[in-house]
Coordinates of C-alpha atoms in Angstrom, one line a residue:
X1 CA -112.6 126.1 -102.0
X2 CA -110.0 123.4 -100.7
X3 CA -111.7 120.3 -99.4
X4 CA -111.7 119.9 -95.8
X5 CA -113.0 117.0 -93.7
X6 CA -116.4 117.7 -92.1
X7 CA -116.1 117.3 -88.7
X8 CA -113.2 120.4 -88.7
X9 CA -116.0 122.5 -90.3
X10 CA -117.6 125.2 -88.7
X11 CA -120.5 126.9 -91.0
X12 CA -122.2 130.0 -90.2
X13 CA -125.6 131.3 -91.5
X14 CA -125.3 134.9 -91.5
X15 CA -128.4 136.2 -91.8
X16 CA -128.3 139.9 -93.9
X17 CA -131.2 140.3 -95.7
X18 CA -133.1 137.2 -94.1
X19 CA -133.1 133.6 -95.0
X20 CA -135.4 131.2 -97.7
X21 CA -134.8 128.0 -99.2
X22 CA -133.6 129.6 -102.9
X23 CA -130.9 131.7 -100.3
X24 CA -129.6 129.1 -98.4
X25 CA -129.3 126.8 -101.7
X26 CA -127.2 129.8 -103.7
X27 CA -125.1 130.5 -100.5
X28 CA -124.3 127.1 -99.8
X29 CA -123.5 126.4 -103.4
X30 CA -121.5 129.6 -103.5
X31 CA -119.2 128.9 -100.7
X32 CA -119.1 124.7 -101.8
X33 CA -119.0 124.3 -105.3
X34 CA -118.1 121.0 -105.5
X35 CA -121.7 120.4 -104.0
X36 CA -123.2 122.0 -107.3
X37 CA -122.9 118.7 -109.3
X38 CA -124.8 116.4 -106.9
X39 CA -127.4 119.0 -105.6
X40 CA -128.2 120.0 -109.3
X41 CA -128.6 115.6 -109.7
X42 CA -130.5 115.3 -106.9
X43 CA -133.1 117.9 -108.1
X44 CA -133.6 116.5 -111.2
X45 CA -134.3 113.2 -109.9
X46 CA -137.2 115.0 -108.1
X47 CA -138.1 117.8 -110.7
X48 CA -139.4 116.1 -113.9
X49 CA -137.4 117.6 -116.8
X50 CA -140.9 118.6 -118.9
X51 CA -141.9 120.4 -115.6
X52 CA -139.0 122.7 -115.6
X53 CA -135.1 123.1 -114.4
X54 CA -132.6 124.8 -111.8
X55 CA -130.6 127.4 -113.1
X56 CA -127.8 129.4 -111.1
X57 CA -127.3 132.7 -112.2
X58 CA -124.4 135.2 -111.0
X59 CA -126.0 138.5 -109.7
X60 CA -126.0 141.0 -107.0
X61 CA -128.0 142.6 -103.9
X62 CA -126.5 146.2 -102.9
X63 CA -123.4 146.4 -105.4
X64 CA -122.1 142.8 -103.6
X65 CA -121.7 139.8 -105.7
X66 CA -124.2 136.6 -104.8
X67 CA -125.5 134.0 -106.0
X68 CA -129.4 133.1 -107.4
X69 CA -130.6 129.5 -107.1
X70 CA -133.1 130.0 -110.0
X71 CA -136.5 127.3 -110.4
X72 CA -137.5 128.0 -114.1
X73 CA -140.5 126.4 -114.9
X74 CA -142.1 125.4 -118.3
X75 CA -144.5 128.3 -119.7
X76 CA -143.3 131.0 -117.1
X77 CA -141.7 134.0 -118.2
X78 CA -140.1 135.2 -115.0
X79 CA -137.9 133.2 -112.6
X80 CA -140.6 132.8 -109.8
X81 CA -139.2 131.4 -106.0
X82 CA -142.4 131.4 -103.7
X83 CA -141.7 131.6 -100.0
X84 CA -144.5 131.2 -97.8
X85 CA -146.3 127.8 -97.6
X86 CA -150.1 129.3 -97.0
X87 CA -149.9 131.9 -100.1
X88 CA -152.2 132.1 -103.6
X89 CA -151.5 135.6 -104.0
X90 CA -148.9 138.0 -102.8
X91 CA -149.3 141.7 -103.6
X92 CA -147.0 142.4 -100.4
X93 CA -144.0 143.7 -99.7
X94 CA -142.2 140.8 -99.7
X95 CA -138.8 140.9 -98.3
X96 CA -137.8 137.5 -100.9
X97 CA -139.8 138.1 -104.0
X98 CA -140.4 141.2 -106.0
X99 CA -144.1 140.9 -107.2
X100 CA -145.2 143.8 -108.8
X101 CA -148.2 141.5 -110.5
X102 CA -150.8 139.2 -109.0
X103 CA -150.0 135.6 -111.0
X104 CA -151.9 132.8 -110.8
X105 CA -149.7 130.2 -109.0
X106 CA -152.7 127.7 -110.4
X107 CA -150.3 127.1 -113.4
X108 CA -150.6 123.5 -114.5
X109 CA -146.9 123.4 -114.4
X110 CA -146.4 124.9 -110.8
X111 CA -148.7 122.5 -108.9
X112 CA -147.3 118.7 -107.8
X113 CA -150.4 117.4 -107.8
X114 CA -153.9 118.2 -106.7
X115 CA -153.6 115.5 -104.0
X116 CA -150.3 115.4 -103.6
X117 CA -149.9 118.4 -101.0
X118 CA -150.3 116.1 -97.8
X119 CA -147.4 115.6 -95.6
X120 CA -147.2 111.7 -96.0
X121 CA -147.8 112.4 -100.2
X122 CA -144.4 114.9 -99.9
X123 CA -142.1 112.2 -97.8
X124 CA -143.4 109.8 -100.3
X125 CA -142.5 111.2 -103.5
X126 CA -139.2 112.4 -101.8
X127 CA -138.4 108.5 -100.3
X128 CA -139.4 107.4 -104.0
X129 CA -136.8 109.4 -105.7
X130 CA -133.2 108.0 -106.9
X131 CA -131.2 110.6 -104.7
X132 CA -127.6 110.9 -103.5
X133 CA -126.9 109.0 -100.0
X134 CA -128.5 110.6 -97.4
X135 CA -130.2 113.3 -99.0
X136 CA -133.8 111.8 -99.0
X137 CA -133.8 111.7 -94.8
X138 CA -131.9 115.3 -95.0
X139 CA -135.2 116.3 -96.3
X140 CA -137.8 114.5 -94.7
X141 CA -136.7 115.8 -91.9
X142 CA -136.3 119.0 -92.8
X143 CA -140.0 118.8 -94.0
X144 CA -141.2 117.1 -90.7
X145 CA -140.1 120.6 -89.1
X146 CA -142.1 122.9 -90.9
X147 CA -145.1 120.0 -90.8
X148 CA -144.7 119.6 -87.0
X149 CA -145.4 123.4 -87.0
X150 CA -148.1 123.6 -89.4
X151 CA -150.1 121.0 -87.1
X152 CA -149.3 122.9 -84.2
X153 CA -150.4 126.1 -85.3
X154 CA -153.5 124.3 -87.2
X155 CA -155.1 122.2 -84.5
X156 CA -154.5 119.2 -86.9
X157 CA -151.9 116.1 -87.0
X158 CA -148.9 115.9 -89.0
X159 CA -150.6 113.1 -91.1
X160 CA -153.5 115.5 -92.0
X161 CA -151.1 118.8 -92.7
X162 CA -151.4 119.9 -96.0
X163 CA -148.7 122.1 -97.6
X164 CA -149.2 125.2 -100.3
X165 CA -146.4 126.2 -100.7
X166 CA -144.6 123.1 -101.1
X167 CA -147.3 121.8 -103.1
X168 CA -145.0 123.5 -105.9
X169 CA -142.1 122.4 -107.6
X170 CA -139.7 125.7 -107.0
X171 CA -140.7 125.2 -103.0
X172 CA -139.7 121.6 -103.1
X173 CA -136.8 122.0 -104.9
X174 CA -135.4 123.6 -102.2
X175 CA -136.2 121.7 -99.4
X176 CA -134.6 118.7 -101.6
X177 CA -131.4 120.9 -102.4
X178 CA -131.2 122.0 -98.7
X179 CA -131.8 118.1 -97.8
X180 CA -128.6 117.4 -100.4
X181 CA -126.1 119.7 -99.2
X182 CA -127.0 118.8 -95.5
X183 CA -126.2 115.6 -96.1
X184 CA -123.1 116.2 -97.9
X185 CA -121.7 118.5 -95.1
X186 CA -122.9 115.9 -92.7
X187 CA -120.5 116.6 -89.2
X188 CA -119.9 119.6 -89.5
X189 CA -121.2 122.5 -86.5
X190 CA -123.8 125.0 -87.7
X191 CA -124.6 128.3 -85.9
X192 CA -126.5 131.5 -87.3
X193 CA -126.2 134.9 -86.9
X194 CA -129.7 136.3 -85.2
X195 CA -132.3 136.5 -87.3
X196 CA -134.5 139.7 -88.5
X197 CA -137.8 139.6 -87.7
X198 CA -139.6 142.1 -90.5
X199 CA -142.9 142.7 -89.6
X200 CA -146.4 144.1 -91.4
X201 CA -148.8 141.2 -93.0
X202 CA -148.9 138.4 -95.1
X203 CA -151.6 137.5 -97.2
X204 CA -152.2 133.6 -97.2
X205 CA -154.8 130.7 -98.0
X206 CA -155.5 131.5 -94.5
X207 CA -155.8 135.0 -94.6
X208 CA -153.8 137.6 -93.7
X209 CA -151.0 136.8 -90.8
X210 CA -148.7 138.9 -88.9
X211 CA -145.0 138.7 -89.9
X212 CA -142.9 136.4 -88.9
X213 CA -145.8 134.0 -89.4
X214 CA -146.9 131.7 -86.8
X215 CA -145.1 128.8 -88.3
X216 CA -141.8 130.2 -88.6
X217 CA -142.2 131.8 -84.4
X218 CA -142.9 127.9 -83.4
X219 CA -140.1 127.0 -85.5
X220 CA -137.3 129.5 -84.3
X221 CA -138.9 129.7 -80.5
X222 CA -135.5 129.9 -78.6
X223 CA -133.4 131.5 -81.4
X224 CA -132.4 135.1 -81.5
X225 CA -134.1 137.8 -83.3
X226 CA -133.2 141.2 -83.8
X227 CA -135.3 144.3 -85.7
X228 CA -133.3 146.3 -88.3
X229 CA -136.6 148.6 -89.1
X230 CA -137.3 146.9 -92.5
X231 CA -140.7 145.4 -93.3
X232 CA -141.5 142.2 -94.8
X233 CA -141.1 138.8 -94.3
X234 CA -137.2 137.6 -94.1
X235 CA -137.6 134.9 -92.8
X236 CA -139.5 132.0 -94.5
X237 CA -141.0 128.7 -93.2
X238 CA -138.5 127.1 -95.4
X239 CA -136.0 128.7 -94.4
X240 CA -136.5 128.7 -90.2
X241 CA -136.8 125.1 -91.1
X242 CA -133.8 124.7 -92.5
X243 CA -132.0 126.6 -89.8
X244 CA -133.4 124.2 -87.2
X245 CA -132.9 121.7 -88.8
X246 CA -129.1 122.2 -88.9
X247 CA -128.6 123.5 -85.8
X248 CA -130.9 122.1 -83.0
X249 CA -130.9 124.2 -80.1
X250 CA -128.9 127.0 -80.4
X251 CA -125.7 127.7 -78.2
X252 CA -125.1 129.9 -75.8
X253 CA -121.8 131.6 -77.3
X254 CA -118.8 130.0 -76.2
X255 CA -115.4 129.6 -77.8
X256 CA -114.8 127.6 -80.7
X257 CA -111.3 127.6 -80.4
X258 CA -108.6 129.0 -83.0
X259 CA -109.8 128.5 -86.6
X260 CA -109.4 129.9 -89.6
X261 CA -111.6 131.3 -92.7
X262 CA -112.0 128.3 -95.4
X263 CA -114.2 129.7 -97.2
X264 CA -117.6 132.1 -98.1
X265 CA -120.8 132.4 -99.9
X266 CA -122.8 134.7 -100.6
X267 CA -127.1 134.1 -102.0
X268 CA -129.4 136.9 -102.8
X269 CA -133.1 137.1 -102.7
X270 CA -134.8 138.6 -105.4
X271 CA -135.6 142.1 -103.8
X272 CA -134.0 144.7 -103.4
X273 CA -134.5 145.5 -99.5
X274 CA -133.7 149.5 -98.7
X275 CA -130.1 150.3 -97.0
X276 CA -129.3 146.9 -96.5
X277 CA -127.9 143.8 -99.0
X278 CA -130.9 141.2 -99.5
X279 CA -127.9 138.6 -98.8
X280 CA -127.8 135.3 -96.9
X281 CA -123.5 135.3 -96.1
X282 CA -121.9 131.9 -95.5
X283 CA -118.6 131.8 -93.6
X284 CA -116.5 128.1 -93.8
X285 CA -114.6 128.3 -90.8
X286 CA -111.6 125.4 -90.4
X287 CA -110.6 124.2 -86.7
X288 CA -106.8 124.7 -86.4
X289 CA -105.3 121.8 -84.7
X290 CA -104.5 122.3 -81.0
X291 CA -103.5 120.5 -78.3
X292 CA -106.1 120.5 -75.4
X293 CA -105.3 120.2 -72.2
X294 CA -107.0 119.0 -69.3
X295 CA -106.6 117.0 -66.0
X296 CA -107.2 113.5 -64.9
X297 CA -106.7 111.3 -62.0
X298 CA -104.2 108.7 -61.8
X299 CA -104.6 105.9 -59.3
X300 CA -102.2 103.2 -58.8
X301 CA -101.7 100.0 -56.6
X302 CA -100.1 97.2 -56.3
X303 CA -101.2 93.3 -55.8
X304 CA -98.8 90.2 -54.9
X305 CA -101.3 87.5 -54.3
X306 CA -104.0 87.9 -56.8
X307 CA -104.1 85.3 -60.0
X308 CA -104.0 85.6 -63.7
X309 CA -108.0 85.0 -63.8
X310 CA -108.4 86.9 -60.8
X311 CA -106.7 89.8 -62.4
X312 CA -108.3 89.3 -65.6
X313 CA -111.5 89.4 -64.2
X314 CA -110.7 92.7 -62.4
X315 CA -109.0 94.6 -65.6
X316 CA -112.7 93.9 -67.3
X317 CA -114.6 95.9 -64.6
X318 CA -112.7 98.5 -63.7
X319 CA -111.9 99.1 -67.5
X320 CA -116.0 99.0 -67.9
X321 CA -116.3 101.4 -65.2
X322 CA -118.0 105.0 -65.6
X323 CA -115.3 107.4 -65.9
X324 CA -112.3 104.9 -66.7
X325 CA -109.9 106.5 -69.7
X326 CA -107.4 103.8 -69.3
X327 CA -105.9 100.7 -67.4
X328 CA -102.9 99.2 -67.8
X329 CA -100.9 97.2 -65.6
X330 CA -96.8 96.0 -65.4
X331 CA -94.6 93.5 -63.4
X332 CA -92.1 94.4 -61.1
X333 CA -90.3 92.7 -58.0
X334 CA -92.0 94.2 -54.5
X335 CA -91.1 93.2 -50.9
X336 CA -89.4 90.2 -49.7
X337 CA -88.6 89.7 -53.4
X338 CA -92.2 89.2 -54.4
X339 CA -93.5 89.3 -58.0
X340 CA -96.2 91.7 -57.5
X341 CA -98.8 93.3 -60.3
X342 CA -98.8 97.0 -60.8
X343 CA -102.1 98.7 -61.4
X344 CA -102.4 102.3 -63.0
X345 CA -105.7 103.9 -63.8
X346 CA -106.4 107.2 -65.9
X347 CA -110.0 108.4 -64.4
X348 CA -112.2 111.6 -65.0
X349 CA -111.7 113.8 -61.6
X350 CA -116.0 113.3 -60.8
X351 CA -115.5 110.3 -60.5
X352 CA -112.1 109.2 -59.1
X353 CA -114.3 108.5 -55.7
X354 CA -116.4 105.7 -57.3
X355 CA -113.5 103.9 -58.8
X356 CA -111.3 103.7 -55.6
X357 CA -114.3 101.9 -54.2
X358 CA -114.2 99.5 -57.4
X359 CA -110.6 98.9 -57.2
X360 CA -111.2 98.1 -53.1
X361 CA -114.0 95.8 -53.9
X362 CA -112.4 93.9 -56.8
X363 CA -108.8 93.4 -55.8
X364 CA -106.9 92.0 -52.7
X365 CA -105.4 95.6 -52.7
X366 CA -105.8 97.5 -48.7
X367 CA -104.8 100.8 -49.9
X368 CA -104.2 102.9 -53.0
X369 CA -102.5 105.8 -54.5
X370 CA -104.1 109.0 -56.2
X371 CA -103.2 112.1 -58.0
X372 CA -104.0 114.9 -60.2
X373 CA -102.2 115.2 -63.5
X374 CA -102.7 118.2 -66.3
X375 CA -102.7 115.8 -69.7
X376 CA -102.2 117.5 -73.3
X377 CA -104.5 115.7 -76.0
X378 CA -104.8 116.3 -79.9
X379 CA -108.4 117.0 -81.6
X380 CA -110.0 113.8 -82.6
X381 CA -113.2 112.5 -84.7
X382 CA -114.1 108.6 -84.3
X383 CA -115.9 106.9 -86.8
X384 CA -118.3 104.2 -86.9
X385 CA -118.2 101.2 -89.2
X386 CA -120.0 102.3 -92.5
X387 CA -119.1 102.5 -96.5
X388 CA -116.8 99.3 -96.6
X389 CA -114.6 100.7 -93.5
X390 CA -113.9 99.4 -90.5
X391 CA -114.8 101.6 -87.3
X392 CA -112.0 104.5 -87.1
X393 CA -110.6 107.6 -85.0
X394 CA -108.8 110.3 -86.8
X395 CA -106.4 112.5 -85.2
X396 CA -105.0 116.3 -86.1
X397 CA -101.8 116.9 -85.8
X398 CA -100.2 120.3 -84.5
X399 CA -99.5 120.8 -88.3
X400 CA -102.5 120.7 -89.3
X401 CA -101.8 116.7 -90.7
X402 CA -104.2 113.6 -89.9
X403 CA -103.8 110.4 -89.0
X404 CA -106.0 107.7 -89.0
X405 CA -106.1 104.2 -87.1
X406 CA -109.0 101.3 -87.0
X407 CA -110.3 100.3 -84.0
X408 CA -108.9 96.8 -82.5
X409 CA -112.2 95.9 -81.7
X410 CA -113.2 96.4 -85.1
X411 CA -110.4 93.8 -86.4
X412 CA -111.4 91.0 -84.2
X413 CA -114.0 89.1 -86.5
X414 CA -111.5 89.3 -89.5
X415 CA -110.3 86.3 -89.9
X416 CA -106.4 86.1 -90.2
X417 CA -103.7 87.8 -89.2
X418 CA -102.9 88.9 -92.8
X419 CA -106.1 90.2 -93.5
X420 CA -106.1 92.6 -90.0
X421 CA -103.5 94.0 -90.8
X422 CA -104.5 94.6 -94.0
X423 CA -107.7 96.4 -92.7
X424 CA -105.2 98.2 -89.9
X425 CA -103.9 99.9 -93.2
X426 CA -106.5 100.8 -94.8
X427 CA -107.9 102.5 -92.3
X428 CA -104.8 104.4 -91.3
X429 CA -105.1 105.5 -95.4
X430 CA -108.5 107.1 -94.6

């Protein structure tokens, strides 16, 4: 798929079969291959190579083409993915995992560490890893979010929360791969199709619990659900984790304005589920530059006996002022021949009132002029300083073209001329 920048990126989780870490991970890495090389690097920097490795294996769910994000582990001979963070032994039916024995997941190789199944042990060894930019606070967080909901539902702190499941490798692979690929894709708007609920039981280290399991319903609180009729559980901790993560709070549905299909994914669980694809669908959607449009005040006035300082003085507030787009101001020749100032102000409509006042108050004016206009604007993205460059905006143009420009304020501690507007053009090559 093409590369496109972030913040024009629209990615949609669409739920199918249900949603897990090893799901998301395949999807992901289905619809952004380019990701595969520094997911697959930050894994092993966090999966000791004599423990085991990540494979990704073409497949299918329902005669459709997907994607399996694969932990394979030293001395197992099946490709095991756990999902739940409470369970020893599933014999289930488990809308993720097709278990048709009881292993032991005591496995020498499967377990981190007999102490190292703590919250603050987990962010630790994730903190402590040599991972791609961003990736190690991608997960932490996304860790946090199923801790925060362990407590919860546990009576305990977050300090004292200890996890099963991600007490083994294949469960923290994924919260590390889901940590990577966040980072990567970092500005770019998330939203999820609702989510199926399953239902029946799920046998854990604390016994059995109803489908979806407490964690995941404090996790997904305010998100939609919807039953299809098929058992299970499809969604995971892991996985509702991720999902809030990404998006927050989710939106009420509004328009997203014109866009077009980038791209798609497509991960599979590891059971079949009856009449329906065990699938986790991405679909990359691209803004297509438009032209906004929206309205804004415009007041105007003019001053004959205010001077430079004076006027300097007033520029500075009324440009700090809530609501202010723009000021700028022009000479002409008034009345009686008089040099006067012009003054024209760009304001949001709520709060046109306020800035009247302010231009009352801190000019010699004694009356003022104010309109509505309808102004046409171009998508932008603005940029703080970071990575050797200088704070930015970039703009879309109606072709679908961008153009970049630094920030004056951000040239004004470079020391000559010369070198400004040598940082001006770099940043209009972003």
């Amino acid at each position: 798929m093409a590369s496109a920048s972030n913040f024009e990126l629209t990615i949609h989780l669409d739920a199918v079969g249900g949603i897990a870490g090893d799901m998301f991970a395949a999807a992901m890495l289905d619809a952004f291959p380019h990701l595969r090389q520094r997911v697959l690097a930050d894994i092993s920097a966090i999966l000791p190579e004599n423990v085991g490795q990540v494979r990704l294996e073409p497949g299918e769910s329902a005669h459709i083409s997907a994607l399996r994000f694969l932990v394979e582990l030293a001395g197992d001979h099946h490709h095991h993915h756990h999902h739940h963070h409470h369970h020893h032994h599933h014999n289930h039916d488990h809308s993720h995992e097709d278990h048709d024995h009881d292993h032991d997941h005591s496995h020498h190789h499967r377990h981190i560490g007999a102490h190292s199944s703590k919250y603050t042990d987990l962010v630790a060894v994730i903190a402590a890893a040599n991972l791609s930019q961003g990736t190690a606070e991608q997960a932490i967080a996304i860790l946090t979010v199923i801790g925060e909901a362990e407590a919860l539902v546990h009576g305990t702190t977050l300090d004292q929360v200890h996890f099963h499941e991600i007490a083994d490798w294949d469960s923290l692979v994924d919260v590390v791969a889901a940590g990577s690929i966040a980072a990567a894709l970092h500005g770019a708007r998330w939203t999820a199709s609702p989510l199926p609920r399953g239902g029946g039981l799920v046998k854990t280290q604390h016994g059995q619990l109803p489908v979806p399991t407490p964690a995941t319903t404090e996790i997904l609180k305010d998100f939609i659900w919807r039953d299809d009729g098929v058992p299970g559980e499809r969604v995971t901790p892991t996985g509702a984790a991720i999902v809030r993560h990404l998006i927050g709070h989710p939106e009420m549905p509004v328009s997203a304005g014109a866009q077009t299909l980038h791209g798609s994914g497509t991960g599979a669980g590891t059971r079949n589920l009856p009449g329906i694809p065990n699938i986790l669908r991405v679909l990359v959607f691209q803004a297509v530059a438009q032209a906004g449009a929206d309205e804004v005040d415009v007041i105007s006035f003019d001053v004959d006996d205010m001077t430079g300082e004076e006027i300097g003085v007033a520029l500075d507030r009324l440009r700090a002022a809530p609501g202010v787009l723009d000021v700028s101001v022009g000479q002409r020749i008034g009345k009686k021949s008089r040099p006067l100032v012009d003054f024209r102000i760009l304001a949001r409509p709520e709060n046109t009132d306020a800035i009247a006042s302010l231009c009352l108050s801190e000019t010699s004016t004694i009356g003022l002029r104010r309109h509505r206009e309808a102004r046409v604007t171009l998508p932008r993205q603005e940029f703080a300083e970071g990575d050797g460059q200088a704070a930015h905006k970039i703009v879309i143009r109606p072709d679908g073209s961008r153009t970049a420009k630094v920030e004056s304020d951000a040239l004004q501690n470079i020391g000559t001329l010369a070198a400004r507007r040598r940082a001006a053009r770099q940043g209009s090559e972003t």
